[in-house]
Structures are given as structure tokens and as C-alpha cells.
PDB file of C-alpha atoms and ligand atoms in Angstrom:
ATOM      1  CA  UNK A  29     108.722 122.363  82.296  1.00 47.00           C
ATOM      2  CA  UNK A  30     110.245 121.770  85.765  1.00 49.00           C
ATOM      3  CA  UNK A  31     113.752 120.453  85.782  1.00 51.00           C
ATOM      4  CA  UNK A  32     112.552 117.274  87.639  1.00 60.00           C
ATOM      5  CA  UNK A  33     109.662 116.475  85.374  1.00 67.00           C
ATOM      6  CA  UNK A  34     109.937 112.877  84.264  1.00 71.00           C
ATOM      7  CA  UNK A  35     110.209 112.181  80.630  1.00 76.00           C
ATOM      8  CA  UNK A  36     106.875 111.484  78.669  1.00 84.00           C
ATOM      9  CA  UNK A  37     106.151 107.816  78.329  1.00 93.00           C
ATOM     10  CA  UNK A  38     103.464 107.397  75.586  1.00 96.00           C
ATOM     11  CA  UNK A  39     103.467 103.576  76.165  1.00 97.00           C
ATOM     12  CA  UNK A  40     102.706 103.920  79.841  1.00 98.00           C
ATOM     13  CA  UNK A  41      99.944 106.435  79.076  1.00 98.00           C
ATOM     14  CA  UNK A  42      98.450 104.070  76.527  1.00 98.00           C
ATOM     15  CA  UNK A  43      98.479 101.186  79.068  1.00 98.00           C
ATOM     16  CA  UNK A  44      96.852 103.216  81.768  1.00 98.00           C
ATOM     17  CA  UNK A  45      94.220 104.524  79.345  1.00 98.00           C
ATOM     18  CA  UNK A  46      93.415 100.932  78.296  1.00 98.00           C
ATOM     19  CA  UNK A  47      93.236  99.677  81.779  1.00 98.00           C
ATOM     20  CA  UNK A  48      90.818 102.415  82.933  1.00 98.00           C
ATOM     21  CA  UNK A  49      88.695 101.798  79.688  1.00 98.00           C
ATOM     22  CA  UNK A  50      88.556  98.033  80.540  1.00 98.00           C
ATOM     23  CA  UNK A  51      87.431  98.766  84.083  1.00 98.00           C
ATOM     24  CA  UNK A  52      84.864 101.412  82.886  1.00 98.00           C
ATOM     25  CA  UNK A  53      83.325  99.047  80.335  1.00 98.00           C
ATOM     26  CA  UNK A  54      83.182  96.121  82.730  1.00 98.00           C
ATOM     27  CA  UNK A  55      81.606  98.206  85.432  1.00 98.00           C
ATOM     28  CA  UNK A  56      78.973  99.754  83.264  1.00 98.00           C
ATOM     29  CA  UNK A  57      78.187  96.391  81.838  1.00 98.00           C
ATOM     30  CA  UNK A  58      77.486  95.122  85.403  1.00 98.00           C
ATOM     31  CA  UNK A  59      75.602  98.334  86.312  1.00 98.00           C
ATOM     32  CA  UNK A  60      78.316  99.402  88.728  1.00 98.00           C
ATOM     33  CA  UNK A  61      79.984 102.708  89.135  1.00 98.00           C
ATOM     34  CA  UNK A  62      83.630 102.475  87.841  1.00 97.00           C
ATOM     35  CA  UNK A  63      84.812 104.581  90.658  1.00 96.00           C
ATOM     36  CA  UNK A  64      83.713 101.863  93.161  1.00 97.00           C
ATOM     37  CA  UNK A  65      86.634  99.709  91.927  1.00 98.00           C
ATOM     38  CA  UNK A  66      89.985 100.665  93.494  1.00 98.00           C
ATOM     39  CA  UNK A  67      92.946 100.101  91.295  1.00 98.00           C
ATOM     40  CA  UNK A  68      95.845  98.618  93.235  1.00 98.00           C
ATOM     41  CA  UNK A  69      99.362  98.654  91.533  1.00 98.00           C
ATOM     42  CA  UNK A  70     101.117  95.372  92.182  1.00 98.00           C
ATOM     43  CA  UNK A  71     104.630  96.874  92.129  1.00 96.00           C
ATOM     44  CA  UNK A  72     106.784  93.662  92.504  1.00 94.00           C
ATOM     45  CA  UNK A  73     110.092  93.735  90.651  1.00 93.00           C
ATOM     46  CA  UNK A  74     109.437  97.405  89.480  1.00 95.00           C
ATOM     47  CA  UNK A  75     111.843 100.188  90.271  1.00 95.00           C
ATOM     48  CA  UNK A  76     110.845 103.276  92.238  1.00 96.00           C
ATOM     49  CA  UNK A  77     111.007 105.358  89.039  1.00 96.00           C
ATOM     50  CA  UNK A  78     108.639 103.062  87.287  1.00 97.00           C
ATOM     51  CA  UNK A  79     106.169 103.102  90.226  1.00 97.00           C
ATOM     52  CA  UNK A  80     106.420 106.953  90.393  1.00 97.00           C
ATOM     53  CA  UNK A  81     105.725 107.235  86.679  1.00 97.00           C
ATOM     54  CA  UNK A  82     102.648 104.993  86.954  1.00 98.00           C
ATOM     55  CA  UNK A  83     101.290 106.891  90.006  1.00 98.00           C
ATOM     56  CA  UNK A  84     101.740 110.242  88.086  1.00 97.00           C
ATOM     57  CA  UNK A  85      99.843 108.789  85.098  1.00 98.00           C
ATOM     58  CA  UNK A  86      96.893 107.831  87.165  1.00 98.00           C
ATOM     59  CA  UNK A  87      96.941 111.067  89.011  1.00 98.00           C
ATOM     60  CA  UNK A  88      96.932 113.023  85.823  1.00 97.00           C
ATOM     61  CA  UNK A  89      93.642 111.236  84.984  1.00 97.00           C
ATOM     62  CA  UNK A  90      92.036 112.054  88.325  1.00 97.00           C
ATOM     63  CA  UNK A  91      92.352 108.462  89.618  1.00 97.00           C
ATOM     64  CA  UNK A  92      93.645 107.672  93.042  1.00 95.00           C
ATOM     65  CA  UNK A  93      95.325 104.230  93.239  1.00 98.00           C
ATOM     66  CA  UNK A  94      96.873 102.136  95.972  1.00 98.00           C
ATOM     67  CA  UNK A  95     100.156 100.350  95.798  1.00 98.00           C
ATOM     68  CA  UNK A  96     100.688  96.779  96.792  1.00 98.00           C
ATOM     69  CA  UNK A  97     103.765  95.041  97.700  1.00 97.00           C
ATOM     70  CA  UNK A  98     104.400  91.303  97.607  1.00 94.00           C
ATOM     71  CA  UNK A  99     107.610  90.770  99.268  1.00 92.00           C
ATOM     72  CA  UNK A 100     108.600  92.209 102.645  1.00 88.00           C
ATOM     73  CA  UNK A 101     112.133  92.705 101.166  1.00 87.00           C
ATOM     74  CA  UNK A 102     110.701  94.997  98.458  1.00 89.00           C
ATOM     75  CA  UNK A 103     108.979  97.255 101.003  1.00 91.00           C
ATOM     76  CA  UNK A 104     112.292  99.105 100.879  1.00 86.00           C
ATOM     77  CA  UNK A 105     111.606 100.198  97.320  1.00 87.00           C
ATOM     78  CA  UNK A 106     108.870 102.523  98.737  1.00 88.00           C
ATOM     79  CA  UNK A 107     111.446 104.127 101.029  1.00 90.00           C
ATOM     80  CA  UNK A 108     113.074 105.698  98.128  1.00 94.00           C
ATOM     81  CA  UNK A 109     112.813 109.335  99.177  1.00 95.00           C
ATOM     82  CA  UNK A 110     111.238 110.628  95.967  1.00 96.00           C
ATOM     83  CA  UNK A 111     108.754 107.758  95.699  1.00 96.00           C
ATOM     84  CA  UNK A 112     107.794 107.984  99.435  1.00 96.00           C
ATOM     85  CA  UNK A 113     107.211 111.838  99.055  1.00 97.00           C
ATOM     86  CA  UNK A 114     105.019 111.214  95.888  1.00 97.00           C
ATOM     87  CA  UNK A 115     103.008 108.443  97.662  1.00 97.00           C
ATOM     88  CA  UNK A 116     102.384 110.851 100.596  1.00 96.00           C
ATOM     89  CA  UNK A 117     101.463 113.808  98.305  1.00 97.00           C
ATOM     90  CA  UNK A 118      99.031 111.782  96.141  1.00 97.00           C
ATOM     91  CA  UNK A 119      97.562 109.971  99.287  1.00 96.00           C
ATOM     92  CA  UNK A 120      98.405 106.663  97.792  1.00 98.00           C
ATOM     93  CA  UNK A 121      97.549 103.879 100.333  1.00 98.00           C
ATOM     94  CA  UNK A 122     100.118 101.278 100.870  1.00 97.00           C
ATOM     95  CA  UNK A 123      98.809  97.592 100.870  1.00 98.00           C
ATOM     96  CA  UNK A 124     100.465  94.195 101.380  1.00 98.00           C
ATOM     97  CA  UNK A 125      99.337  91.471  99.025  1.00 98.00           C
ATOM     98  CA  UNK A 126     102.021  88.735  99.160  1.00 96.00           C
ATOM     99  CA  UNK A 127     102.571  85.479 101.034  1.00 95.00           C
ATOM    100  CA  UNK A 128     103.313  86.412 104.602  1.00 94.00           C
ATOM    101  CA  UNK A 129     106.078  85.012 106.732  1.00 93.00           C
ATOM    102  CA  UNK A 130     105.803  85.328 110.473  1.00 93.00           C
ATOM    103  CA  UNK A 131     109.138  86.935 110.967  1.00 94.00           C
ATOM    104  CA  UNK A 132     108.256  89.759 108.536  1.00 95.00           C
ATOM    105  CA  UNK A 133     104.975  90.735 110.347  1.00 97.00           C
ATOM    106  CA  UNK A 134     106.675  93.822 111.763  1.00 96.00           C
ATOM    107  CA  UNK A 135     107.801  95.195 108.431  1.00 96.00           C
ATOM    108  CA  UNK A 136     104.323  94.597 107.060  1.00 97.00           C
ATOM    109  CA  UNK A 137     102.506  96.254 109.958  1.00 97.00           C
ATOM    110  CA  UNK A 138     104.885  99.317 109.580  1.00 96.00           C
ATOM    111  CA  UNK A 139     104.188  99.588 105.834  1.00 96.00           C
ATOM    112  CA  UNK A 140     100.640  98.613 105.035  1.00 97.00           C
ATOM    113  CA  UNK A 141      97.314 100.091 106.066  1.00 98.00           C
ATOM    114  CA  UNK A 142      95.518  97.060 104.555  1.00 98.00           C
ATOM    115  CA  UNK A 143      96.922  93.520 104.549  1.00 98.00           C
ATOM    116  CA  UNK A 144      95.236  91.472 101.837  1.00 98.00           C
ATOM    117  CA  UNK A 145      96.929  88.117 102.559  1.00 98.00           C
ATOM    118  CA  UNK A 146      95.955  86.841 105.986  1.00 98.00           C
ATOM    119  CA  UNK A 147      95.969  83.215 104.951  1.00 97.00           C
ATOM    120  CA  UNK A 148      96.478  81.276 108.234  1.00 97.00           C
ATOM    121  CA  UNK A 149      95.809  81.787 111.883  1.00 98.00           C
ATOM    122  CA  UNK A 150      99.503  81.982 112.841  1.00 97.00           C
ATOM    123  CA  UNK A 151      99.807  84.904 110.482  1.00 98.00           C
ATOM    124  CA  UNK A 152      96.909  86.589 112.091  1.00 98.00           C
ATOM    125  CA  UNK A 153      98.558  86.122 115.575  1.00 98.00           C
ATOM    126  CA  UNK A 154     101.942  87.529 114.259  1.00 98.00           C
ATOM    127  CA  UNK A 155     100.276  90.647 112.850  1.00 98.00           C
ATOM    128  CA  UNK A 156      98.161  91.149 115.973  1.00 98.00           C
ATOM    129  CA  UNK A 157     101.377  90.871 118.153  1.00 98.00           C
ATOM    130  CA  UNK A 158     103.257  93.385 116.053  1.00 98.00           C
ATOM    131  CA  UNK A 159     100.318  95.895 115.704  1.00 98.00           C
ATOM    132  CA  UNK A 160      99.857  95.778 119.512  1.00 98.00           C
ATOM    133  CA  UNK A 161     103.483  96.505 120.113  1.00 98.00           C
ATOM    134  CA  UNK A 162     103.345  99.346 117.605  1.00 98.00           C
ATOM    135  CA  UNK A 163     100.203 100.566 119.180  1.00 98.00           C
ATOM    136  CA  UNK A 164      98.351 100.714 115.879  1.00 98.00           C
ATOM    137  CA  UNK A 165      95.273  99.096 114.306  1.00 98.00           C
ATOM    138  CA  UNK A 166      95.353  97.531 110.787  1.00 98.00           C
ATOM    139  CA  UNK A 167      92.592  96.555 108.294  1.00 98.00           C
ATOM    140  CA  UNK A 168      92.954  93.020 106.894  1.00 98.00           C
ATOM    141  CA  UNK A 169      91.286  90.741 104.288  1.00 98.00           C
ATOM    142  CA  UNK A 170      91.005  87.046 104.674  1.00 98.00           C
ATOM    143  CA  UNK A 171      92.730  85.271 101.810  1.00 98.00           C
ATOM    144  CA  UNK A 172      90.579  82.369 100.496  1.00 98.00           C
ATOM    145  CA  UNK A 173      92.018  79.681  98.159  1.00 97.00           C
ATOM    146  CA  UNK A 174      89.127  79.587  95.701  1.00 95.00           C
ATOM    147  CA  UNK A 175      91.039  77.845  92.905  1.00 90.00           C
ATOM    148  CA  UNK A 176      92.199  74.875  94.929  1.00 87.00           C
ATOM    149  CA  UNK A 177      95.707  75.273  93.398  1.00 86.00           C
ATOM    150  CA  UNK A 178      98.139  74.091  96.021  1.00 85.00           C
ATOM    151  CA  UNK A 179     100.776  76.684  95.164  1.00 85.00           C
ATOM    152  CA  UNK A 180      98.307  79.385  96.453  1.00 88.00           C
ATOM    153  CA  UNK A 181      97.740  80.331 100.060  1.00 90.00           C
ATOM    154  CA  UNK A 182      94.494  80.874 101.688  1.00 97.00           C
ATOM    155  CA  UNK A 183      91.677  79.451 103.820  1.00 98.00           C
ATOM    156  CA  UNK A 184      89.627  76.741 102.271  1.00 97.00           C
ATOM    157  CA  UNK A 185      86.695  78.165 100.410  1.00 97.00           C
ATOM    158  CA  UNK A 186      83.960  76.909 102.708  1.00 98.00           C
ATOM    159  CA  UNK A 187      81.659  78.997 104.918  1.00 98.00           C
ATOM    160  CA  UNK A 188      82.987  77.046 107.928  1.00 98.00           C
ATOM    161  CA  UNK A 189      86.726  77.804 107.250  1.00 98.00           C
ATOM    162  CA  UNK A 190      86.163  81.488 106.339  1.00 98.00           C
ATOM    163  CA  UNK A 191      83.772  81.801 109.412  1.00 98.00           C
ATOM    164  CA  UNK A 192      86.360  80.272 111.735  1.00 98.00           C
ATOM    165  CA  UNK A 193      89.020  82.674 110.337  1.00 98.00           C
ATOM    166  CA  UNK A 194      86.762  85.630 110.961  1.00 98.00           C
ATOM    167  CA  UNK A 195      86.103  84.476 114.496  1.00 98.00           C
ATOM    168  CA  UNK A 196      89.803  84.143 115.049  1.00 98.00           C
ATOM    169  CA  UNK A 197      90.453  87.593 113.818  1.00 98.00           C
ATOM    170  CA  UNK A 198      87.545  88.976 115.653  1.00 98.00           C
ATOM    171  CA  UNK A 199      89.387  88.102 118.889  1.00 98.00           C
ATOM    172  CA  UNK A 200      92.441  90.062 117.681  1.00 98.00           C
ATOM    173  CA  UNK A 201      91.709  93.741 118.773  1.00 98.00           C
ATOM    174  CA  UNK A 202      94.322  95.327 116.644  1.00 98.00           C
ATOM    175  CA  UNK A 203      93.119  93.834 113.404  1.00 98.00           C
ATOM    176  CA  UNK A 204      89.816  94.614 111.698  1.00 98.00           C
ATOM    177  CA  UNK A 205      88.520  92.542 108.959  1.00 98.00           C
ATOM    178  CA  UNK A 206      87.100  94.492 106.029  1.00 98.00           C
ATOM    179  CA  UNK A 207      86.882  91.844 103.344  1.00 98.00           C
ATOM    180  CA  UNK A 208      87.996  88.783 101.508  1.00 98.00           C
ATOM    181  CA  UNK A 209      90.694  88.211  98.904  1.00 98.00           C
ATOM    182  CA  UNK A 210      91.506  85.665  96.367  1.00 98.00           C
ATOM    183  CA  UNK A 211      93.790  84.929  93.441  1.00 95.00           C
ATOM    184  CA  UNK A 212      91.600  83.479  90.768  1.00 89.00           C
ATOM    185  CA  UNK A 213      92.112  80.247  88.953  1.00 86.00           C
ATOM    186  CA  UNK A 214      95.404  80.483  86.830  1.00 86.00           C
ATOM    187  CA  UNK A 215      93.778  79.357  83.614  1.00 88.00           C
ATOM    188  CA  UNK A 216      92.397  80.824  80.341  1.00 89.00           C
ATOM    189  CA  UNK A 217      89.231  78.665  81.079  1.00 92.00           C
ATOM    190  CA  UNK A 218      86.843  81.597  81.616  1.00 94.00           C
ATOM    191  CA  UNK A 219      84.035  79.600  83.429  1.00 95.00           C
ATOM    192  CA  UNK A 220      86.620  78.223  85.814  1.00 94.00           C
ATOM    193  CA  UNK A 221      87.945  81.740  86.567  1.00 95.00           C
ATOM    194  CA  UNK A 222      84.428  83.098  86.938  1.00 96.00           C
ATOM    195  CA  UNK A 223      83.453  80.184  89.339  1.00 95.00           C
ATOM    196  CA  UNK A 224      86.474  80.899  91.593  1.00 95.00           C
ATOM    197  CA  UNK A 225      85.738  84.635  91.776  1.00 97.00           C
ATOM    198  CA  UNK A 226      81.974  84.413  92.193  1.00 97.00           C
ATOM    199  CA  UNK A 227      82.705  81.889  94.968  1.00 97.00           C
ATOM    200  CA  UNK A 228      84.446  84.812  96.908  1.00 98.00           C
ATOM    201  CA  UNK A 229      81.380  87.000  96.699  1.00 98.00           C
ATOM    202  CA  UNK A 230      79.018  84.107  97.809  1.00 98.00           C
ATOM    203  CA  UNK A 231      81.420  83.596 100.778  1.00 98.00           C
ATOM    204  CA  UNK A 232      81.367  87.147 101.723  1.00 98.00           C
ATOM    205  CA  UNK A 233      77.579  87.590 101.405  1.00 98.00           C
ATOM    206  CA  UNK A 234      77.087  84.344 103.555  1.00 98.00           C
ATOM    207  CA  UNK A 235      79.052  85.901 106.430  1.00 97.00           C
ATOM    208  CA  UNK A 236      76.196  88.409 106.942  1.00 95.00           C
ATOM    209  CA  UNK A 237      78.648  91.053 108.221  1.00 97.00           C
ATOM    210  CA  UNK A 238      78.026  94.439 106.349  1.00 97.00           C
ATOM    211  CA  UNK A 239      81.521  95.806 107.364  1.00 97.00           C
ATOM    212  CA  UNK A 240      83.170  92.813 105.786  1.00 98.00           C
ATOM    213  CA  UNK A 241      82.582  94.235 102.346  1.00 98.00           C
ATOM    214  CA  UNK A 242      85.715  94.351 100.230  1.00 98.00           C
ATOM    215  CA  UNK A 243      86.424  91.805  97.582  1.00 98.00           C
ATOM    216  CA  UNK A 244      90.020  91.860  96.385  1.00 98.00           C
ATOM    217  CA  UNK A 245      90.167  89.851  93.196  1.00 98.00           C
ATOM    218  CA  UNK A 246      91.060  90.233  89.599  1.00 97.00           C
ATOM    219  CA  UNK A 247      94.451  90.760  88.035  1.00 97.00           C
ATOM    220  CA  UNK A 248      95.543  92.046  84.584  1.00 97.00           C
ATOM    221  CA  UNK A 249      94.232  88.941  82.770  1.00 95.00           C
ATOM    222  CA  UNK A 250      90.901  88.565  84.507  1.00 95.00           C
ATOM    223  CA  UNK A 251      89.762  91.882  85.703  1.00 96.00           C
ATOM    224  CA  UNK A 252      86.569  92.076  83.626  1.00 97.00           C
ATOM    225  CA  UNK A 253      85.268  88.885  85.223  1.00 97.00           C
ATOM    226  CA  UNK A 254      86.272  90.311  88.607  1.00 98.00           C
ATOM    227  CA  UNK A 255      84.531  93.492  88.127  1.00 98.00           C
ATOM    228  CA  UNK A 256      81.461  91.607  86.976  1.00 98.00           C
ATOM    229  CA  UNK A 257      81.553  89.510  89.970  1.00 98.00           C
ATOM    230  CA  UNK A 258      81.738  92.318  92.378  1.00 98.00           C
ATOM    231  CA  UNK A 259      85.377  93.149  92.852  1.00 98.00           C
ATOM    232  CA  UNK A 260      86.034  96.327  94.954  1.00 98.00           C
ATOM    233  CA  UNK A 261      89.793  96.094  94.469  1.00 98.00           C
ATOM    234  CA  UNK A 262      91.640  94.789  91.447  1.00 98.00           C
ATOM    235  CA  UNK A 263      95.303  94.129  91.666  1.00 98.00           C
ATOM    236  CA  UNK A 264      97.067  95.089  88.565  1.00 98.00           C
ATOM    237  CA  UNK A 265     100.663  94.712  87.475  1.00 98.00           C
ATOM    238  CA  UNK A 266     101.567  93.915  83.881  1.00 97.00           C
ATOM    239  CA  UNK A 267      98.593  95.753  82.426  1.00 98.00           C
ATOM    240  CA  UNK A 268     100.096  98.888  83.721  1.00 98.00           C
ATOM    241  CA  UNK A 269     103.873  98.396  83.889  1.00 97.00           C
ATOM    242  CA  UNK A 270     104.216  96.008  80.806  1.00 95.00           C
ATOM    243  CA  UNK A 271     105.284  92.401  80.982  1.00 90.00           C
ATOM    244  CA  UNK A 272     107.619  91.294  83.843  1.00 81.00           C
ATOM    245  CA  UNK A 273     111.108  90.472  82.638  1.00 74.00           C
TER     246      UNK A 273
HETATM  247  C1  PLP B   9     101.573  90.146  90.685  1.00 81.70           C
HETATM  248  C2  PLP B   9     100.367  90.043  91.516  1.00 81.70           C
HETATM  249  C3  PLP B   9      99.249  90.658  90.888  1.00 81.70           C
HETATM  250  C4  PLP B   9      99.195  91.366  89.606  1.00 81.70           C
HETATM  251  O1  PLP B   9      99.385  90.404  88.544  1.00 81.70           O
HETATM  252  P1  PLP B   9      99.367  90.875  86.950  1.00 81.70           P
HETATM  253  O2  PLP B   9      99.002  89.681  86.273  1.00 81.70           O
HETATM  254  O3  PLP B   9     100.753  91.343  86.624  1.00 81.70           O
HETATM  255  O4  PLP B   9      98.345  91.851  86.847  1.00 81.70           O
HETATM  256  C5  PLP B   9      97.993  90.627  91.628  1.00 81.70           C
HETATM  257  N1  PLP B   9      97.927  89.836  92.768  1.00 81.70           N
HETATM  258  C6  PLP B   9      99.010  89.424  93.363  1.00 81.70           C
HETATM  259  C7  PLP B   9      98.903  88.710  94.671  1.00 81.70           C
HETATM  260  C8  PLP B   9     100.268  89.377  92.689  1.00 81.70           C
HETATM  261  O5  PLP B   9     101.290  88.857  93.279  1.00 81.70           O
END
């Protein structure tokens, strides 16, 4: 064994196997190909070593994942030299999934190839400005507040509001809208969760724009419902890393 091989972590392996089995079962039940569902690791509060171990566990199973950061301050985690090298080696895409602040747009543009959380026009403007200065283009998702929970960001879940957001972004040449994102209702009431997630799919289909295809929805607790409702990206934290302390 190479000197720098990480120690075996049977608990992590078991969580990863269980997660992949859940996605597999949910996809097959919905007549979908499990490989059409991208697993994004929500890495908030985890150490570089924890993130690296999880990336290796998926890689060992032949699964390419993405990493998602919530907080601009935690982007620095991924600049850990060993983690950054591993992310590059395994071609792990870096996404941003958190509440955006205008003054952090530059960090987010530098870090993320896909920004899930464009939740208001002024954020679109700040990202466009920074992408233009950096001379790069970025993919973005329009975050929609399908749960109606005030604590959550996002455009109103109406065709008018989402259509207006899309029109605003269409006029921002360094940003390309590839889909919609939502955080489902925070409840164990399954019909309520399903309603909020299916609403995102209906909104996407109503746009009539084939290139706006991604549906980022579903977390550890509700990913079966999300996969059934058409999720193309599920954002998973605790199911892989264990409960947050
Ligand atoms: C933390 C987080 C997740 C993952 O949550 P878990 O319940 O730990 O799977 C997904 N999406 C966003 C936006 C998050 O902040």
C-alpha cells in the first residue's frame, strides 16, 4: 500500500453504497437511467480530508461526482493542495449551491463552473460583471422558491417570474442558463415535498427551451422523490458524510 493511502473507512463505504443503491432503485422505478442523475456532494463544514475520502469512495465505484460549496468563505477548503489535486485528477466539477452575496461574486466565478443559486436579478448582474472581467463564461441555474418558505431564496414559482429571470439572464452574455434549482419543502410531509419538486419540472417544461434542461433538486432526505420527479442533479451531504455536528 502506498504511504499516502488514506485509512479504510468502512462507515463511509457503507454510506456511499447505500446512497448509490437508493438512486439506482429510484431511477429504475421511474424508468430512468441512474447514470443520468449527477451526485453533487454538498461539502459545507467538512474538512478537505473528509471531502477527499468521499471523492475516492465514489471514484472506486466508477462514479464521477461534483462538489458543491455553500459559502464563499469555504471555497478556500478546496484550495487545500491535496484536495485540489485530487479534484483535478478525478475531473470533479466544482459548483456553487449557496446563498449568494454580491460582494462574493468574484470568488464564485473563479471557483464554480456551474452556479445553482441565481436567486435574484442583482446576483445575475454581479456574476455577469465578474465573469466579463475574468473573460470567462459560466453556466447557471435559476433558483426557484417552490416551498414558499421565507428563509429560502429564489424566484417565485410562477411561469411569469421564472420567464422574466430567464429573459434577464439571456441578456447577460457571459452567463448561460442550463436549468432550474430548488430546495424542496422542509417537511416530512411527502405530498408537500413532491408538490414542490414536481412544480420545478413543470416550470422547466413550460419554458419550452430544450437547453434549459437541468433540474437540481433533492437532498439526502428526499432524493427518491426528486429522482422520480426528474432530478438531473441531487445535492447530498449527510447521506455521504454522516450527520452534521
Ligand atoms: C447542505 C445542502 C444540501 C445537502 O443537504 P443534506 O440534507 O445534508 O443532504 C443540499 N443543498 C443545499 C443548498 C445545501 O445547503
